[in-house]
Amino acid sequence: DAKTTQPNSMESNEEEPVHLPCNHSTISGTDYIHWYRQLPSQGPEYVIHGLTSNVNNRMASLAIAEDRKSSTLILHRATLRDAAVYYCILRAVLGQGAQKLVFGQGTRLTINP
Amino acid sequence: NAGVTQTPKFRILKIGQSMTLQCTQDMNHNYMYWYRQDPGMGLKLIYYSVGAGITDKGEVPNGYNVSRSTTEDFPLRLELAAPSQTSVYFCASSYSISGDGSPLHFGNGTRLTVT
């Protein structure tokens, strides 16, 4: 499985943008980049995913480098509710279309009021 | 809409006991998954299912069994509990067999302690 590398922790202030980096130098051409986050005592929650082009949704934006060896999750205006562990994942495909998400240790994001 | 529901939320087992972790989803998803998360670590895939009657092993299947008799339910069975199975267990489901894969929806987990 292709690996991702993320900083262990990051800190930001409320209402400021947050850029969470991820390196995935061994990514293959068919690997989708997925981001999930996990709030305390909850299951992971889907944030966003992409293949080559930058993506936007109501939660965040995903900027993917041209060579696809790195990506950045952007939270445009962080709130206290965004404090969580953020996982950058290269999604693998199992038999019959099932997905395999290989979770690393993620980045623990702290938001200061 | 309840999403993915896991029961129980907490359980303490003695070594050698058995139990079933329940998972049900009401989104009519064909794919379902069981993951475990050890303290301070990411999740690892135990088993998955692509539809009723079809299951397959993930990364860490030893010590576990699953069945999928209906679309909604995907129970995980521990036959002989061991301390190494102390973990938080998450069930997830997803739909679609499209190329990029639809998001996984996770339950809130079952925290299991084996002593």
Short mmCIF file of C-alpha atoms in Angstrom, two decimals:
data_model
loop_
_atom_site.label_atom_id
_atom_site.label_comp_id
_atom_site.label_asym_id
_atom_site.label_seq_id
_atom_site.Cartn_x
_atom_site.Cartn_y
_atom_site.Cartn_z
CA ASP A 1 0.00 0.00 0.00
CA ALA A 2 1.22 3.47 -0.84
CA LYS A 3 2.07 5.52 2.24
CA THR A 4 1.33 9.07 3.28
CA THR A 5 3.35 11.33 5.56
CA GLN A 6 1.72 14.04 7.68
CA PRO A 7 2.93 16.24 10.53
CA ASN A 8 1.98 14.81 13.91
CA SER A 9 0.31 18.00 15.07
CA MET A 10 -0.60 21.52 14.00
CA GLU A 11 -2.12 24.49 15.73
CA SER A 12 -4.14 27.38 14.41
CA ASN A 13 -6.43 30.15 15.56
CA GLU A 14 -10.17 30.34 15.24
CA GLU A 15 -11.47 31.99 12.05
CA GLU A 16 -8.10 31.71 10.32
CA PRO A 17 -7.35 29.42 7.36
CA VAL A 18 -5.58 26.14 8.02
CA HIS A 19 -3.39 24.29 5.53
CA LEU A 20 -2.78 20.65 6.37
CA PRO A 21 -0.01 19.11 4.25
CA CYS A 22 0.41 15.52 3.14
CA ASN A 23 3.22 13.84 1.22
CA HIS A 24 2.57 10.73 -0.86
CA SER A 25 5.63 10.32 -3.05
CA THR A 26 4.84 6.66 -3.94
CA ILE A 27 1.32 7.38 -5.20
CA SER A 28 0.27 5.47 -8.28
CA GLY A 29 -1.70 6.84 -11.18
CA THR A 30 -4.97 5.31 -10.02
CA ASP A 31 -4.76 6.18 -6.31
CA TYR A 32 -7.39 8.60 -5.12
CA ILE A 33 -6.43 10.95 -2.29
CA HIS A 34 -9.00 10.90 0.50
CA TRP A 35 -9.18 12.99 3.66
CA TYR A 36 -11.09 11.96 6.74
CA ARG A 37 -11.17 13.54 10.18
CA GLN A 38 -11.88 12.04 13.56
CA LEU A 39 -13.34 14.04 16.39
CA PRO A 40 -12.78 12.79 19.95
CA SER A 41 -14.73 9.61 20.76
CA GLN A 42 -16.28 9.46 17.29
CA GLY A 43 -15.78 7.49 14.13
CA PRO A 44 -13.90 9.01 11.19
CA GLU A 45 -15.84 11.46 9.07
CA TYR A 46 -15.31 11.94 5.34
CA VAL A 47 -14.00 15.37 4.38
CA ILE A 48 -13.02 15.39 0.71
CA HIS A 49 -11.29 13.39 -2.03
CA GLY A 50 -9.67 13.96 -5.39
CA LEU A 51 -7.51 12.42 -8.12
CA THR A 52 -5.68 15.13 -10.04
CA SER A 53 -7.62 18.37 -10.00
CA ASN A 54 -8.21 20.63 -7.02
CA VAL A 55 -11.56 20.00 -5.33
CA ASN A 56 -13.90 22.12 -3.25
CA ASN A 57 -16.86 21.19 -1.10
CA ARG A 58 -18.76 22.75 1.77
CA MET A 59 -16.27 21.49 4.34
CA ALA A 60 -12.88 22.15 2.74
CA SER A 61 -10.72 22.44 -0.35
CA LEU A 62 -8.14 19.97 -1.57
CA ALA A 63 -5.13 21.22 -3.49
CA ILE A 64 -3.18 18.50 -5.32
CA ALA A 65 0.34 19.10 -6.62
CA GLU A 66 0.86 18.73 -10.34
CA ASP A 67 3.08 15.65 -9.86
CA ARG A 68 0.54 14.28 -7.31
CA LYS A 69 3.27 13.59 -4.79
CA SER A 70 1.75 15.93 -2.25
CA SER A 71 -1.56 17.51 -1.38
CA THR A 72 -2.93 20.09 1.03
CA LEU A 73 -6.26 20.14 2.81
CA ILE A 74 -7.48 23.69 3.31
CA LEU A 75 -9.99 24.71 5.94
CA HIS A 76 -10.91 28.23 4.97
CA ARG A 77 -12.07 29.54 8.35
CA ALA A 78 -11.32 27.21 11.21
CA THR A 79 -13.77 26.88 14.06
CA LEU A 80 -13.38 25.16 17.40
CA ARG A 81 -15.44 22.29 15.99
CA ASP A 82 -12.67 21.61 13.46
CA ALA A 83 -10.30 20.41 16.19
CA ALA A 84 -9.72 16.77 15.26
CA VAL A 85 -7.23 14.28 13.89
CA TYR A 86 -7.05 14.62 10.10
CA TYR A 87 -6.07 11.61 8.02
CA CYS A 88 -4.69 11.80 4.50
CA ILE A 89 -5.30 8.44 2.83
CA LEU A 90 -4.50 6.86 -0.52
CA ARG A 91 -7.50 4.76 -1.32
CA ALA A 92 -6.80 1.26 -2.63
CA VAL A 93 -9.38 -0.88 -4.41
CA LEU A 94 -10.05 -4.39 -3.14
CA GLY A 95 -11.89 -7.19 -4.89
CA GLN A 96 -15.27 -6.40 -6.44
CA GLY A 97 -14.92 -2.67 -6.01
CA ALA A 98 -14.59 -2.50 -2.23
CA GLN A 99 -12.29 0.21 -0.92
CA LYS A 100 -9.35 -0.08 1.41
CA LEU A 101 -8.45 3.00 3.39
CA VAL A 102 -4.98 2.73 4.90
CA PHE A 103 -4.93 5.07 7.88
CA GLY A 104 -1.66 6.52 9.15
CA GLN A 105 -1.37 8.37 12.43
CA GLY A 106 -2.79 11.60 11.03
CA THR A 107 -2.34 15.23 12.06
CA ARG A 108 -3.85 16.37 15.33
CA LEU A 109 -5.23 19.85 14.71
CA THR A 110 -5.70 22.18 17.67
CA ILE A 111 -7.74 25.35 17.25
CA ASN A 112 -7.13 28.20 19.66
CA PRO A 113 -10.05 30.52 20.50
CA ASN B 1 -31.62 8.96 9.25
CA ALA B 2 -29.57 6.88 11.72
CA GLY B 3 -26.67 6.01 9.38
CA VAL B 4 -24.37 3.34 10.83
CA THR B 5 -25.30 2.10 14.30
CA GLN B 6 -22.97 0.03 16.46
CA THR B 7 -23.82 -1.78 19.68
CA PRO B 8 -22.70 -2.04 22.39
CA LYS B 9 -20.75 1.18 22.95
CA PHE B 10 -18.55 -0.36 25.63
CA ARG B 11 -17.76 -3.91 26.71
CA ILE B 12 -15.33 -5.62 29.04
CA LEU B 13 -14.52 -9.28 28.35
CA LYS B 14 -12.48 -11.83 30.20
CA ILE B 15 -9.81 -13.74 28.29
CA GLY B 16 -11.36 -16.63 26.40
CA GLN B 17 -14.89 -15.24 26.35
CA SER B 18 -16.71 -14.62 23.10
CA MET B 19 -18.96 -11.85 21.91
CA THR B 20 -20.57 -10.34 18.83
CA LEU B 21 -20.26 -6.69 17.92
CA GLN B 22 -23.35 -5.54 16.10
CA CYS B 23 -23.43 -3.17 13.15
CA THR B 24 -26.43 -2.07 11.13
CA GLN B 25 -26.90 0.59 8.47
CA ASP B 26 -30.07 2.04 7.02
CA MET B 27 -28.63 3.62 3.86
CA ASN B 28 -28.98 0.52 1.66
CA HIS B 29 -25.21 0.46 1.15
CA ASN B 30 -23.80 -2.65 -0.46
CA TYR B 31 -20.30 -2.37 0.98
CA MET B 32 -19.59 -2.77 4.69
CA TYR B 33 -16.34 -2.82 6.64
CA TRP B 34 -14.92 -3.53 10.08
CA TYR B 35 -11.89 -1.61 11.31
CA ARG B 36 -10.06 -1.60 14.62
CA GLN B 37 -8.17 1.32 16.13
CA ASP B 38 -5.52 0.80 18.76
CA PRO B 39 -4.61 3.71 21.07
CA GLY B 40 -2.86 6.55 19.24
CA MET B 41 -2.92 4.71 15.94
CA GLY B 42 -4.83 4.82 12.69
CA LEU B 43 -7.50 2.29 11.75
CA LYS B 44 -6.79 -1.16 10.33
CA LEU B 45 -9.19 -3.17 8.19
CA ILE B 46 -10.36 -6.46 9.71
CA TYR B 47 -13.01 -7.75 7.27
CA TYR B 48 -15.20 -6.35 4.57
CA SER B 49 -18.28 -7.34 2.60
CA VAL B 50 -19.37 -6.38 -0.91
CA GLY B 51 -22.95 -7.53 -0.43
CA ALA B 52 -25.16 -10.03 1.37
CA GLY B 53 -23.48 -13.43 1.51
CA ILE B 54 -20.04 -12.16 0.40
CA THR B 55 -17.25 -11.39 2.83
CA ASP B 56 -13.47 -11.23 2.64
CA LYS B 57 -10.45 -10.70 4.88
CA GLY B 58 -8.73 -7.39 5.41
CA GLU B 59 -5.30 -6.70 6.93
CA VAL B 60 -5.86 -8.12 10.44
CA PRO B 61 -8.54 -10.86 10.32
CA ASN B 62 -7.05 -13.35 12.79
CA GLY B 63 -9.25 -13.97 15.80
CA TYR B 64 -12.40 -12.61 14.14
CA ASN B 65 -15.27 -13.87 12.03
CA VAL B 66 -18.02 -12.09 10.13
CA SER B 67 -21.23 -12.88 8.33
CA ARG B 68 -23.52 -10.85 6.08
CA SER B 69 -26.96 -12.37 5.80
CA THR B 70 -28.73 -9.10 5.01
CA THR B 71 -27.77 -5.82 3.35
CA GLU B 72 -28.31 -3.95 6.62
CA ASP B 73 -26.36 -6.04 9.14
CA PHE B 74 -22.68 -6.97 9.40
CA PRO B 75 -21.85 -8.48 12.81
CA LEU B 76 -18.27 -9.12 13.94
CA ARG B 77 -17.64 -12.19 16.10
CA LEU B 78 -14.77 -12.66 18.56
CA GLU B 79 -14.58 -16.34 19.51
CA LEU B 80 -11.78 -16.48 22.10
CA ALA B 81 -11.04 -13.00 23.35
CA ALA B 82 -7.38 -12.12 23.92
CA PRO B 83 -5.81 -8.99 25.46
CA SER B 84 -4.42 -8.10 22.01
CA GLN B 85 -8.01 -7.54 20.88
CA THR B 86 -8.44 -4.64 23.28
CA SER B 87 -9.27 -1.85 20.88
CA VAL B 88 -11.98 0.42 19.52
CA TYR B 89 -13.91 -1.22 16.71
CA PHE B 90 -15.52 0.79 13.93
CA CYS B 91 -18.03 -0.38 11.39
CA ALA B 92 -18.43 1.50 8.12
CA SER B 93 -20.51 1.31 4.98
CA SER B 94 -20.39 2.74 1.49
CA TYR B 95 -22.26 2.64 -1.77
CA SER B 96 -21.24 2.67 -5.41
CA ILE B 97 -18.79 0.74 -7.46
CA SER B 98 -17.75 3.79 -9.40
CA GLY B 99 -14.07 4.32 -10.00
CA ASP B 100 -13.46 6.92 -7.34
CA GLY B 101 -15.47 5.22 -4.64
CA SER B 102 -18.10 6.87 -2.52
CA PRO B 103 -17.21 8.03 1.00
CA LEU B 104 -17.25 5.59 3.87
CA HIS B 105 -19.78 6.31 6.61
CA PHE B 106 -18.54 5.24 10.02
CA GLY B 107 -20.34 4.36 13.21
CA ASN B 108 -19.23 5.75 16.56
CA GLY B 109 -17.42 2.62 17.60
CA THR B 110 -17.42 -0.09 20.25
CA ARG B 111 -14.73 0.22 22.90
CA LEU B 112 -13.66 -3.31 23.91
CA THR B 113 -11.38 -4.20 26.79
CA VAL B 114 -10.15 -7.78 27.30
CA THR B 115 -8.68 -8.52 30.72
#
